[in-house]
Every structure is written in structure tokens, then in C-alpha cells.
XYZ file of C-alpha atoms in Angstrom:
698
model
C 74.815 -24.273 23.360
C 72.335 -23.665 26.050
C 71.809 -20.137 24.750
C 71.387 -21.466 21.248
C 68.865 -23.963 22.485
C 67.121 -21.207 24.454
C 67.095 -19.001 21.383
C 65.612 -21.805 19.328
C 62.953 -22.383 21.949
C 62.346 -18.649 22.075
C 61.893 -18.416 18.338
C 59.415 -21.291 18.390
C 57.462 -20.420 21.524
C 58.183 -16.872 22.614
C 58.439 -14.591 19.610
C 54.820 -15.534 18.776
C 53.699 -16.147 22.322
C 50.506 -14.160 21.892
C 49.581 -16.032 18.741
C 50.249 -19.175 20.764
C 48.027 -17.959 23.624
C 45.280 -17.051 21.189
C 45.385 -20.431 19.547
C 45.172 -22.412 22.775
C 42.263 -20.245 23.895
C 40.306 -20.805 20.689
C 41.070 -24.499 20.890
C 39.410 -24.558 24.284
C 42.542 -25.393 26.352
C 41.326 -23.268 29.238
C 42.044 -23.457 32.901
C 39.101 -23.749 35.249
C 38.854 -20.801 37.633
C 38.695 -23.201 40.583
C 42.141 -24.553 39.700
C 44.079 -21.266 39.696
C 46.616 -22.081 42.386
C 47.289 -23.193 45.841
C 48.861 -20.893 48.422
C 52.528 -20.624 47.681
C 52.267 -21.513 43.976
C 55.473 -20.190 42.379
C 53.533 -18.826 39.415
C 51.726 -16.258 41.575
C 54.716 -15.496 43.760
C 55.880 -11.876 43.696
C 52.662 -10.674 41.969
C 52.532 -6.874 41.990
C 49.156 -6.504 43.690
C 49.174 -2.717 43.376
C 49.211 -2.771 39.561
C 46.331 -0.839 37.949
C 44.682 -0.608 34.544
C 45.798 3.011 34.249
C 49.418 1.843 34.517
C 48.828 -0.953 32.014
C 47.079 1.312 29.532
C 49.133 1.678 26.373
C 51.102 -0.208 23.763
C 53.894 -2.610 24.748
C 56.437 -4.730 22.935
C 58.535 -7.635 24.353
C 62.271 -7.022 24.417
C 63.515 -9.856 26.680
C 62.444 -13.332 27.732
C 63.736 -15.270 30.769
C 63.516 -18.966 31.561
C 65.196 -20.911 34.370
C 67.401 -17.948 35.178
C 68.498 -17.395 31.570
C 67.684 -14.201 29.698
C 67.641 -13.547 25.961
C 66.808 -10.540 23.821
C 63.789 -10.653 21.539
C 64.412 -9.184 18.100
C 61.734 -8.061 15.645
C 60.432 -10.782 13.347
C 60.717 -8.436 10.380
C 63.164 -5.599 10.922
C 61.601 -3.486 8.214
C 58.217 -3.697 9.924
C 59.098 -3.090 13.528
C 58.163 -5.253 16.482
C 55.095 -7.273 17.271
C 53.220 -5.547 20.067
C 50.214 -5.702 22.303
C 47.846 -3.180 23.833
C 45.893 -2.784 27.057
C 43.029 -0.303 27.243
C 41.262 1.016 30.309
C 37.969 -0.493 29.118
C 39.181 -4.095 29.534
C 40.246 -4.674 25.930
C 43.471 -6.498 25.102
C 44.778 -6.573 21.529
C 47.660 -8.589 20.214
C 49.301 -7.388 16.967
C 51.782 -9.567 15.149
C 53.273 -9.458 11.684
C 52.660 -12.408 9.427
C 54.520 -11.135 6.387
C 57.085 -8.556 5.443
C 55.012 -7.724 2.373
C 53.428 -4.377 3.235
C 54.088 -5.404 6.842
C 50.824 -7.311 6.964
C 49.514 -7.812 10.488
C 46.941 -9.890 12.237
C 45.087 -8.778 15.321
C 43.564 -10.780 18.117
C 41.023 -9.120 20.387
C 40.497 -10.431 23.904
C 38.989 -9.068 27.066
C 40.930 -8.894 30.299
C 40.550 -8.389 34.025
C 43.214 -7.279 36.482
C 43.055 -8.392 40.085
C 45.905 -8.309 42.617
C 48.555 -8.233 39.924
C 47.067 -11.125 37.899
C 45.804 -10.435 34.372
C 43.238 -12.901 33.113
C 42.754 -12.903 29.322
C 39.482 -14.264 27.948
C 38.105 -14.968 24.516
C 34.466 -14.902 23.447
C 34.002 -18.554 24.348
C 35.109 -18.127 27.957
C 38.539 -19.741 27.631
C 41.226 -17.918 29.586
C 44.953 -17.511 30.145
C 46.845 -15.666 32.879
C 49.715 -13.187 33.082
C 51.279 -12.386 36.467
C 52.762 -8.880 36.766
C 55.957 -8.693 38.808
C 57.143 -5.196 37.807
C 55.244 -2.251 36.326
C 56.509 1.285 35.764
C 55.679 4.009 33.286
C 57.728 2.322 30.551
C 58.497 -1.181 31.776
C 56.318 -4.260 32.280
C 57.603 -7.604 33.569
C 55.178 -10.511 33.685
C 55.096 -14.293 33.823
C 53.130 -16.805 31.763
C 52.882 -20.562 31.665
C 54.220 -21.804 28.350
C 54.738 -25.190 26.716
C 58.465 -25.172 26.075
C 58.976 -28.673 24.694
C 57.059 -31.865 24.158
C 56.640 -32.239 27.880
C 52.951 -31.520 28.617
C 54.005 -29.824 31.851
C 53.734 -26.032 31.373
C 56.778 -23.988 32.265
C 56.881 -20.532 33.811
C 58.447 -18.002 31.444
C 59.093 -14.335 32.244
C 58.875 -11.510 29.731
C 60.090 -7.962 29.858
C 58.139 -5.447 27.756
C 58.576 -1.738 27.210
C 56.252 0.972 25.969
C 56.262 0.973 22.199
C 55.276 3.430 19.488
C 54.228 1.553 16.355
C 54.606 3.204 12.944
C 50.796 3.784 12.990
C 47.623 2.084 14.100
C 46.070 -0.656 12.080
C 42.789 0.487 10.570
C 40.281 -1.631 12.458
C 37.462 0.843 12.014
C 36.674 1.926 8.487
C 35.405 -1.506 7.468
C 32.744 -1.266 10.207
C 31.184 1.766 8.499
C 27.673 0.907 7.308
C 24.100 2.112 7.249
C 21.641 1.271 9.986
C 17.981 0.901 9.142
C 15.600 -0.581 11.687
C 11.940 -0.201 12.562
C 12.965 2.460 15.061
C 14.845 4.704 12.628
C 13.226 4.184 9.247
C 12.857 7.928 8.792
C 16.558 8.784 8.778
C 19.690 8.097 6.779
C 21.984 6.813 9.484
C 25.492 5.372 9.372
C 27.426 3.820 12.241
C 30.974 2.608 12.827
C 33.258 1.321 15.548
C 34.827 4.062 17.647
C 38.541 4.736 17.245
C 40.449 3.104 20.099
C 44.000 3.198 18.845
C 47.451 4.048 20.169
C 47.535 7.658 19.110
C 45.472 10.703 19.855
C 42.217 10.822 17.936
C 41.767 13.673 15.480
C 38.514 13.359 13.508
C 36.033 11.385 11.458
C 35.077 12.765 8.051
C 31.877 11.683 6.293
C 31.637 12.055 2.521
C 28.548 11.803 0.318
C 28.138 11.040 -3.363
C 24.680 11.472 -4.859
C 25.496 11.108 -8.542
C 26.914 7.874 -9.842
C 28.158 6.670 -6.456
C 31.722 7.792 -7.010
C 34.376 9.117 -4.672
C 35.466 11.433 -7.465
C 32.400 13.633 -6.990
C 31.854 13.029 -3.283
C 31.494 15.991 -0.944
C 32.483 16.340 2.681
C 29.240 16.589 4.662
C 30.406 16.175 8.259
C 33.565 16.498 10.358
C 33.281 14.874 13.773
C 35.830 15.721 16.475
C 34.388 13.516 19.204
C 36.064 10.129 18.996
C 33.297 8.517 21.035
C 30.641 9.474 18.488
C 29.914 6.453 16.333
C 26.952 7.512 14.221
C 25.983 10.087 11.625
C 22.525 11.124 10.420
C 22.288 13.053 7.177
C 19.613 15.668 7.827
C 19.888 17.420 4.472
C 20.431 14.843 1.737
C 19.646 15.365 -1.939
C 16.369 13.931 -3.252
C 18.007 10.937 -4.918
C 16.986 7.309 -5.025
C 20.536 6.142 -4.333
C 23.079 7.974 -2.180
C 26.553 6.720 -1.278
C 28.668 7.559 1.768
C 32.137 6.753 3.034
C 34.214 7.630 6.096
C 37.800 8.778 6.652
C 39.421 8.292 10.062
C 42.271 10.522 11.259
C 44.522 10.350 14.309
C 47.430 12.589 15.260
C 49.641 10.854 12.707
C 47.224 11.607 9.855
C 44.856 9.503 7.794
C 44.437 6.083 9.347
C 42.025 4.666 6.803
C 38.911 5.176 4.752
C 35.998 2.934 3.914
C 34.596 1.995 0.575
C 31.427 3.596 -0.705
C 28.354 2.279 1.091
C 25.043 2.659 -0.737
C 21.800 3.829 0.788
C 18.570 3.232 -1.129
C 16.142 5.924 -0.042
C 13.095 3.928 -1.169
C 13.525 1.933 2.041
C 12.816 4.966 4.218
C 9.432 5.558 5.829
C 8.502 9.003 7.140
C 7.125 9.258 10.642
C 3.390 8.741 10.821
C 1.060 11.676 11.323
C -1.890 11.210 13.665
C -5.288 12.851 13.485
C -6.424 14.921 16.453
C -9.988 15.647 15.398
C -12.433 15.577 12.504
C -15.838 17.216 12.486
C -18.548 18.354 10.110
C -19.392 22.039 9.951
C -22.146 23.189 7.581
C -21.593 20.298 5.215
C -17.805 20.719 5.238
C -15.299 18.465 6.982
C -12.664 20.099 9.188
C -9.583 17.995 9.953
C -6.845 18.574 12.539
C -3.665 16.569 13.080
C -0.398 16.547 14.961
C 2.562 18.154 13.163
C 5.025 15.893 11.407
C 8.081 14.953 13.418
C 10.924 13.520 11.437
C 13.309 14.093 8.576
C 13.052 14.961 4.905
C 9.481 16.322 4.966
C 7.947 17.124 1.595
C 4.189 17.463 2.087
C 1.025 16.209 3.725
C -1.572 14.447 1.619
C -5.142 14.322 2.897
C -7.236 11.594 1.318
C -10.681 10.077 1.672
C -11.467 6.396 1.179
C -14.278 3.887 1.470
C -12.584 1.387 3.792
C -12.040 1.976 7.486
C -8.849 -0.106 7.584
C -7.054 -2.259 5.065
C -8.472 -2.748 1.598
C -10.672 -5.095 -0.370
C -13.072 -5.255 -3.281
C -13.621 -1.844 -4.905
C -11.248 -0.161 -2.455
C -10.776 3.448 -3.457
C -8.904 6.358 -1.991
C -8.652 9.838 -3.433
C -6.594 12.889 -2.452
C -8.559 15.927 -1.342
C -5.690 18.187 -0.329
C -1.910 18.669 -0.514
C -0.142 20.833 2.087
C 3.560 21.613 1.726
C 4.000 23.523 4.993
C 4.983 21.234 7.867
C 3.506 23.660 10.410
C 0.024 23.729 8.860
C -1.997 21.154 10.781
C -5.596 21.676 9.665
C -7.604 21.366 6.465
C -11.234 21.866 5.410
C -12.734 19.601 2.758
C -15.370 21.846 1.224
C -16.743 19.110 -1.043
C -16.766 15.884 0.971
C -17.726 12.805 -1.072
C -21.216 11.377 -1.266
C -20.412 8.329 0.816
C -21.821 6.991 4.040
C -19.287 7.346 6.859
C -16.309 8.462 4.756
C -12.867 7.658 6.125
C -10.262 10.412 6.000
C -6.572 9.599 6.060
C -3.478 11.762 6.310
C -0.070 10.815 4.983
C 3.320 12.457 5.246
C 5.592 12.232 2.216
C 9.331 12.718 2.232
C 11.451 14.285 -0.490
C 12.143 10.816 -1.898
C 8.468 10.077 -2.522
C 8.059 7.682 0.393
C 4.812 7.751 2.345
C 4.340 7.456 6.081
C 1.588 4.880 6.379
C -0.479 2.364 4.484
C -4.188 1.578 4.613
C -3.752 -0.839 7.492
C -2.805 1.858 9.997
C -5.350 2.944 12.602
C -3.569 6.106 13.720
C -3.670 8.224 10.605
C -7.365 7.828 9.754
C -10.693 9.103 11.022
C -14.103 7.640 10.210
C -16.912 10.179 10.217
C -20.328 9.053 11.430
C -21.932 11.260 8.808
C -23.036 11.373 5.209
C -24.744 13.769 2.834
C -28.521 13.643 3.343
C -29.039 12.657 -0.295
C -27.000 9.425 0.010
C -29.469 6.543 0.025
C -29.243 3.417 2.133
C -28.557 1.106 -0.798
C -25.611 -1.192 -1.269
C -26.725 -1.670 -4.859
C -29.739 -0.958 -7.031
C -31.266 -3.555 -9.295
C -33.968 -1.407 -10.900
C -34.548 2.348 -11.099
C -37.740 3.615 -12.731
C -38.336 7.381 -12.848
C -41.879 8.544 -12.180
C -43.169 10.095 -15.428
C -44.758 13.186 -13.856
C -43.069 13.742 -10.477
C -39.618 14.336 -8.982
C -39.557 10.753 -7.799
C -37.837 7.507 -8.676
C -38.887 3.976 -7.804
C -35.910 1.945 -6.607
C -35.494 -1.743 -5.975
C -32.194 -2.843 -4.484
C -30.319 -4.209 -1.518
C -29.822 -2.138 1.594
C -26.602 -1.936 3.589
C -28.006 -4.580 5.953
C -28.498 -6.988 3.043
C -32.298 -6.667 2.849
C -34.080 -6.130 -0.476
C -36.144 -2.961 -0.577
C -38.711 -1.507 -2.944
C -39.129 2.217 -2.296
C -40.270 5.480 -3.830
C -37.770 8.295 -3.407
C -38.233 12.059 -3.743
C -34.918 13.377 -5.065
C -35.885 17.007 -4.638
C -36.370 16.677 -0.882
C -34.029 13.671 -0.437
C -36.615 11.571 1.362
C -38.151 8.133 0.951
C -41.862 8.798 0.411
C -43.035 5.183 0.320
C -41.793 1.691 1.121
C -43.491 -1.441 -0.174
C -45.440 -3.219 2.541
C -44.697 -6.513 0.797
C -41.321 -6.990 -0.805
C -41.023 -8.986 -4.057
C -40.143 -12.582 -3.258
C -38.620 -13.878 -6.494
C -35.494 -12.507 -8.143
C -35.897 -11.385 -11.727
C -33.984 -9.661 -14.508
C -37.151 -8.055 -15.876
C -37.320 -4.356 -15.138
C -40.208 -3.086 -13.052
C -42.523 -0.651 -14.794
C -44.922 2.102 -13.755
C -48.102 2.677 -15.816
C -51.230 4.759 -15.457
C -54.399 3.004 -16.623
C -58.075 2.740 -15.857
C -57.108 0.917 -12.648
C -54.939 3.809 -11.477
C -51.222 4.546 -11.289
C -49.546 1.195 -10.638
C -46.126 -0.412 -10.389
C -45.677 -3.852 -11.958
C -42.981 -6.236 -10.758
C -42.358 -9.555 -12.549
C -42.666 -12.613 -10.276
C -42.306 -15.993 -11.986
C -45.245 -16.260 -14.426
C -47.101 -13.378 -12.808
C -46.946 -9.634 -12.247
C -47.044 -8.292 -8.704
C -49.123 -5.112 -8.687
C -48.497 -2.195 -6.309
C -50.286 1.083 -5.836
C -47.677 3.505 -7.204
C -48.692 6.266 -4.801
C -47.810 4.426 -1.586
C -46.407 1.062 -2.787
C -49.081 -0.907 -1.017
C -49.319 -4.385 -2.475
C -52.575 -5.106 -4.373
C -52.418 -8.579 -5.916
C -50.766 -10.769 -8.552
C -51.745 -10.941 -12.183
C -51.132 -14.602 -13.043
C -50.701 -15.771 -16.598
C -52.484 -19.004 -17.367
C -50.831 -21.206 -19.963
C -47.411 -19.536 -19.817
C -44.976 -21.128 -17.352
C -42.575 -18.183 -17.588
C -41.774 -15.032 -19.538
C -38.627 -12.947 -20.105
C -40.115 -9.474 -20.623
C -43.425 -7.642 -20.644
C -44.871 -4.381 -21.956
C -48.082 -2.466 -21.320
C -49.740 -1.378 -24.568
C -52.724 0.534 -23.166
C -56.420 -0.300 -23.049
C -55.688 -3.069 -20.533
C -53.535 -4.998 -23.041
C -50.222 -6.490 -21.893
C -47.641 -8.211 -24.079
C -45.225 -10.913 -22.915
C -42.385 -12.813 -24.557
C -40.276 -15.871 -23.915
C -37.583 -17.395 -26.134
C -40.075 -18.673 -28.744
C -43.331 -16.679 -28.710
C -44.942 -13.337 -28.115
C -48.272 -13.208 -26.249
C -50.954 -10.660 -25.468
C -53.270 -10.692 -22.464
C -56.275 -8.614 -21.566
C -56.457 -7.479 -17.972
C -59.693 -7.232 -16.100
C -58.963 -5.994 -12.586
C -56.985 -8.853 -10.993
C -57.249 -11.404 -13.798
C -55.502 -11.893 -17.139
C -56.994 -13.461 -20.287
C -54.831 -14.775 -23.154
C -55.751 -12.988 -26.381
C -53.126 -13.878 -28.986
C -49.833 -15.699 -29.552
C -47.206 -15.623 -32.313
C -43.834 -17.320 -32.782
C -40.689 -15.263 -33.326
C -37.027 -16.435 -33.295
C -36.252 -20.023 -34.202
C -32.745 -19.842 -32.742
C -32.737 -19.857 -28.971
C -30.037 -18.684 -26.590
C -29.459 -20.082 -23.145
C -30.413 -16.891 -21.317
C -33.418 -14.703 -20.605
C -32.324 -11.570 -22.442
C -35.331 -11.327 -24.789
C -36.719 -7.824 -24.895
C -39.987 -6.141 -25.885
C -40.008 -2.585 -27.207
C -43.423 -0.995 -27.931
C -43.400 1.469 -30.840
C -45.996 3.892 -32.163
C -49.077 2.893 -34.104
C -49.584 -0.453 -32.411
C -46.208 -1.893 -33.395
C -43.807 -3.751 -31.134
C -40.291 -5.129 -31.486
C -38.992 -8.390 -30.043
C -35.223 -8.542 -29.845
C -32.233 -10.167 -28.209
C -28.761 -8.699 -27.786
C -27.259 -11.677 -29.638
C -29.657 -11.440 -32.593
C -28.570 -9.271 -35.543
C -32.210 -8.289 -36.267
C -35.490 -7.882 -34.422
C -39.012 -9.122 -35.052
C -41.678 -6.487 -35.653
C -45.308 -7.291 -34.888
C -48.539 -5.312 -35.061
C -51.041 -5.486 -32.211
C -54.514 -3.981 -32.555
C -56.616 -2.369 -29.848
C -58.125 -5.715 -28.860
C -54.686 -7.316 -28.480
C -54.613 -9.421 -31.632
C -51.067 -10.001 -32.961
C -50.416 -9.838 -36.707
C -47.566 -9.579 -39.194
C -44.214 -10.717 -37.795
C -41.231 -9.793 -39.908
C -37.512 -9.438 -39.291
C -36.307 -5.847 -39.462
C -32.790 -4.439 -39.476
C -32.817 -3.119 -35.921
C -30.528 -5.049 -33.568
C -31.541 -4.431 -29.958
C -28.107 -4.668 -28.392
C -27.399 -3.235 -24.988
C -24.681 -5.335 -23.330
C -27.032 -8.013 -22.212
C -29.223 -5.582 -20.281
C -32.889 -5.131 -21.129
C -32.492 -1.431 -21.699
C -33.248 0.064 -25.071
C -33.574 3.768 -25.783
C -36.482 4.638 -28.055
C -37.728 8.077 -29.104
C -41.264 8.150 -30.521
C -40.769 11.826 -31.413
C -37.584 11.221 -33.397
C -38.548 7.695 -34.557
C -35.288 6.010 -33.657
C -33.927 3.159 -31.561
C -30.349 3.292 -30.261
C -28.152 0.255 -30.654
C -26.301 0.726 -27.359
C -23.444 -1.582 -28.249
C -22.415 0.319 -31.362
C -23.970 3.745 -30.654
C -26.058 3.650 -33.824
C -29.477 5.208 -34.336
C -31.850 3.028 -36.367
C -34.952 4.494 -37.927
C -38.214 2.831 -36.884
C -39.748 4.042 -40.152
C -37.420 2.449 -42.709
C -35.129 0.477 -40.324
C -31.959 1.995 -41.769
C -29.046 3.404 -39.790
C -29.988 7.009 -39.178
C -26.844 8.235 -37.449
C -23.733 7.077 -35.615
C -22.247 8.953 -32.670
C -19.091 8.515 -30.613
C -19.826 10.431 -27.420
C -21.166 9.641 -24.914
C -19.412 6.284 -25.128
C -22.047 4.764 -22.869
C -25.488 6.383 -23.275
C -28.064 5.651 -20.584
C -30.957 7.955 -21.465
C -32.476 10.386 -23.915
C -34.382 13.626 -23.506
C -38.184 13.561 -23.674
C -38.145 15.016 -27.181
C -35.360 12.648 -28.265
C -32.968 15.403 -29.336
C -30.433 14.814 -26.551
C -28.567 11.583 -25.934
C -27.497 11.415 -22.297
C -24.660 9.355 -20.837
C -21.015 9.278 -19.809
C -17.701 7.834 -20.909
C -17.484 5.532 -17.873
C -17.225 1.889 -18.912
C -19.627 -0.233 -16.820
C -17.539 -3.324 -17.505
C -14.231 -1.925 -16.278
C -12.845 -3.403 -13.075
C -13.032 -0.721 -10.449
C -10.066 0.595 -8.491
C -8.605 3.951 -7.533
C -6.817 3.976 -10.905
C -9.955 3.337 -12.994
C -10.501 6.065 -15.569
C -14.099 6.782 -14.556
C -14.832 10.478 -14.234
C -17.376 12.753 -12.602
C -18.707 14.043 -15.895
C -21.860 13.626 -17.946
C -21.737 13.816 -21.746
C -24.756 15.150 -23.620
C -24.950 14.817 -27.396
C -27.247 17.151 -29.326
C -28.605 15.492 -32.475
C -29.502 18.844 -34.012
C -26.142 20.564 -33.576
C -23.997 17.390 -33.465
C -22.177 18.892 -30.497
C -21.288 17.276 -27.183
C -21.619 19.167 -23.922
C -19.606 17.999 -20.923
C -21.272 18.628 -17.575
C -19.399 18.381 -14.288
C -21.200 16.147 -11.780
C -20.955 15.646 -8.023
C -20.655 11.891 -8.422
C -20.034 9.259 -11.071
C -23.146 9.180 -13.322
C -24.791 5.824 -14.068
C -28.334 6.534 -15.241
C -29.244 9.914 -16.739
C -32.717 11.030 -17.826
C -34.816 14.149 -18.348
C -37.665 14.607 -15.893
C -41.116 16.147 -16.320
C -39.696 19.611 -15.544
C -37.036 19.429 -18.261
C -34.246 18.916 -15.721
C -31.398 16.511 -16.468
C -31.239 14.019 -13.604
C -28.383 11.633 -12.826
C -28.414 8.643 -10.521
C -24.786 8.774 -9.426
C -22.363 7.175 -6.992
C -19.981 9.042 -4.729
C -17.192 6.585 -5.482
C -16.518 4.579 -8.630
C -18.521 1.440 -9.268
C -19.149 -0.574 -12.427
C -22.869 0.137 -12.433
C -25.751 0.537 -10.030
C -26.086 -3.234 -9.649
C -22.501 -3.719 -8.500
C -21.773 -3.857 -4.797
C -19.600 -1.410 -2.892
C -18.041 -1.311 0.592
C -20.393 1.479 1.692
C -23.588 3.127 0.439
C -22.793 5.959 -1.964
C -25.714 6.153 -4.418
C -27.572 9.450 -4.695
C -29.593 11.482 -7.172
C -28.373 14.823 -8.469
C -29.846 17.494 -10.708
C -27.281 18.494 -13.318
C -26.500 22.109 -14.144
C -27.219 21.968 -17.867
């Protein structure tokens, strides 16, 4: 009866003693270290103080249990599955394995840490709770130990002894394959790396096998890519993967008994990789060319270097642009010469490393892969933008009015042959205006006229010294002006056209006529002098223009609507050829005859004309849309388009920059005011000065 009772107690408390220990530990029923025992405590009596971890190392199973001098055998819970067992390792790991079902002999495992001191094993969980085992016998195949166990409802713990022997389970439980996964951190973003928990089982380790599937993520087409014989190795880096966007891997784990387990397929998305950054060593200018040197790429999956130039030192912003200037596919090549550096003040060069997956090493915000040159082409002018550009009629010079890099407005005369500023206005215009400045040669000399309120500021065109203002009495404001010769000037506002006679520094009203009766809420009224004393008044929103006649004394006559719309995307720029007798409608690219006012011709290219030749036979422009938002992807191109009215053929001319204003000079040369980087037009701002003048090879 006693044995039956003992057996019943055993089945309740002993056969699952390690589950019981685990549960009381997790529940927090720990014993404070300060309360271990007093001298002479029976629990610690007979402790085998010479026991070592090397002796404990291995797998054990309980065969007998003893309590109050009675001993009973411990059978397996499920005969078909073998015994429950436990394991000590030499690295302080204790594992308890117990079957919870006969179906496929399902097991559960509890992992604890342990210490051994003077024959006492202290088991601990992750929360610091502990339980003790006292070793009384320990040989190569036998372990006898004591534990305190709750035998009945009495809260007093009883001392129970257990006899265990070395045990060889059917095979390890696979505790490892499920830990297989990729590792991607800031420190290793340039490698495909997988890690797993090292094999630490009962049997001798054999190998890890790593398989890779690059097509469809299937084990059916996976290939063995690595066999690892070192059981302590817990990582794998694929140094030669295929150039795929998705690659899958799995692991097989083998011990001396064969295959222990294999993981499922674990995906790796290569778009998450970042190649190692490449750093510049030096950049210098040699004879107008830029020589770049950098450190060689260190990392995996190299594809090529890309050298680029941009207009921002770091980061990006409005009108940010970056363009490649070289591709190098040899990792060991670490220098490059840009033979055609951009026309940009202080260009910024950047170098990027690309991997075989298309990933790039660094973005614009990096400071290590870029180099700002304190240099620019001598022809790049110090303008952030240009409001007005007026070519000199008989010299290789252009008058510019715009804003400098420092934000100051400047009126200058520039020699584009020698790339020098030949004059700067000693008095800058004070009032902003949309009326283009003009240069005219008259009996008072060669002068530049700049609209200021209801007056014209007059400058000596040779040196831009300020002379005086020509004030208009009786006109509070005007929207455009034209010089007609013989000291006669014409002005217009939204309702009337006027003529004034100039005498040195004074202006006298001569004549006045009304024109449009519809008025628009802007200042885009435009005057266009024609031959034979005729003049047009137009507006880009009016379908027709008014034609007036003005005699040599300035008297205005006639005044009729003619079928010539002066449309130029609200800019006061109209192309007129007195030799060919046409006006170009710049919105529709139509030529209107100034003789009969009919459409003379329609052309497609250039899409955006900006000038004509002196004889009117060539229409000069580009296909770059001035209203397109600018970015690196904008379709602007470094090409001028020249349409010949006689042959009806278009010639494309390669340019150094992006052309904005093209004209023919007094020498018959085709001149382009261009920008080194894309911009909407000359009036738009840019991060750095890049405007220059080039002579086209035409």
C-alpha cells in the first residue's frame, strides 16, 4: 500500500519533476540566496564537493526515485517515445526535455542556466528564480542527487533523491533551424548575411548546409552554396549571389545521426542593401579639366563607380540637379578626368558605388563622397539670374541687368569674346520694371535707356555712366516704349499710345491716340516699330494688334486693328524682320506678314524661338520649354535648333550649355546666352551662378 501510495506520489510529482521545477521558477517561487541553509542542514549533507561540470556534461534520464528510505523505479511516460531526459553542458546550460504526447513523440524543452559549487547545482531562469540540486554520487554513467519537492498538500518541502543514468535519446530535438534568419543592420548593409543558433546537442556535430533559391523562392530549384563543418560558426555571408531582387535561403543541420532539421525558406530583398561608401582623396583642375581621385571600393557585389557633378554642396533643394560624367566598371581604377566640366561656379563632384542589384552607396546628404571645387570657367558670369539682356548692335558685347550671387542688382556691359565685364553702371536702377532696356544711337550719342516709373533713366552706353532721367509730363506710367529716330519716342499704357520729342534731357508730348477698349489687369502691352513710320501696339491676350502711323515730327495717325497677334507667353519679346517683312507669333510659331497681315508660314522647330538672324532668314531657338519645372529629369537639352526659311530645313547645333537667348551678332556669328545647368529661363533663380555666353559652331 505504501509502495502504491509512493508510486502515485511519484507519478504526480516525480515523473514530471523538471516540469514542476520549471513551473515554480516561472511562478516566482524562488529561494533567497541568503536562506540556503544552516550548518548541518540535512539537504546539503553528503554533497559531493568534488563534482565538476565535465563530469556532469551529457544527457541523463531518471531511473529511480527515493523518499524516506523507499525506492521506486521510474518508467517512461510513453514507452514508444523513450524516456524524458535532461542535459548539462559545460557552458552552464541546463535543458529539460519531456514528452507531452505520444503523437509523433512531441516534446517540450525548458532552458535554464546553472552553476555548480561544492556539489550543489543551482538552476536559474531568466527572471532570477532558482532551484537547487545536491549531488551525492557522480560517476561516468551514474548521477544521484537530491531536490526539495512538494509531496502532498503540506507546504513543507520534502527531500527526494533521484538516480539518473547517462541516456542516448533517439535524436536531438531541432532547436536550431527555426533561428535561421537574415541579419541586416547599419553595420552590415553591404552584405547578404544569415545567422542561426549554434548546434549544442547530444551527438557529434557534422555540418551546416546553406541552400539558395534565386528563381521563384522554391526549395525545388535551390542550390547548395555552402557546407560548414565548424559547429561554432553561426553566420553565412553570400559573396557571390545572383543579381536578383529577391533571393531565398534555408539551412540544413546534420549531426552524426544524420539530418536533424531544416528551416523554411527565408527571403532576402536585395533592394535593402547599401554598398560601402567611396571617399574622395583629391580633386584638382588641370588646364581646364578636372582630375578626381578616390579610395577603392571595399565591400561586396561591386558593379561600377558613377562620377557625377551637381549644383548643391550637400542635400538638395530648388532646381537641384546632378548629372553623370563618367562610369567606371573596374573596381581598381580610382581616378577620372572630366574633360568637359560644366559651366557652373564651384561645381560639386560626387562619386557613388553601385552594386549588382542597382543599389547606390550614398545619397546627396553625405559629406564623404563629394568634393566642391573652388573654381569655375572664366566665362561664367556672377549672376544668379538675368532680367534683361540686350546685345550691342555693332560689338561683341551684351548689356545685362540681373541679380548677382550676393543678391545685389547689377547693370553691366559684358564682352563675350574676352569674357570680361567692360563697364558697370555707377548708379543702379532703383525701380523694378518689366519693360526691357534698350540701346539706341542718336544725335545725343550711343545710349542705354532703362524704364523707371514714368521716366527713362539714360546711361552712356560706352561706360554705363548715369546721365539723367527723361521724365514724361502728363503720363503717370507707361508699359512699353520705343525709339523711332529723329528724337521721337513712343510710349503706351493700357488705353493710349503717345509720342514725345526729346531735346537733350527733356521730353515734350507731341501726340496721343487711343487703342484697345478692353483692358487686362497686367502691364503686358507691347510696342513694335515697323518700317515706313508704322508701329504696332499689342497684348499677348489680344487676338489682333493696333497699327498706327507716326510721321517724322511724331504725329500719330490712322489706328486700325490688324490680324497680327503679338503673343509671346506674357513676355514683351516679339521677333520682327524688316528684311523679310514678318512678325513671329511666338505662342503658335506663326509668321505674319506686315504687308498684308496674313499668315505667311508656320513652323514646328525650334519649339521655342528666341531670335532671328539679321537678314531674317534664320529662326533661332531651342526645344527647351521655359515653363517646365526644372529637375535632373527635365527634358531640356544642350542643343540649339536653327530653322532656315529658304530651305525649310532645321539644323541642330550642339551647345556647351542650355541655350536661352540666341541671336546673330554684327560679325554673322550665332551667339547663345546659355546656362551650365538647366533652368526655366534667364530670369529664374538657381543654386549657383551658371550663366555664360557661347559662340555656336554653325
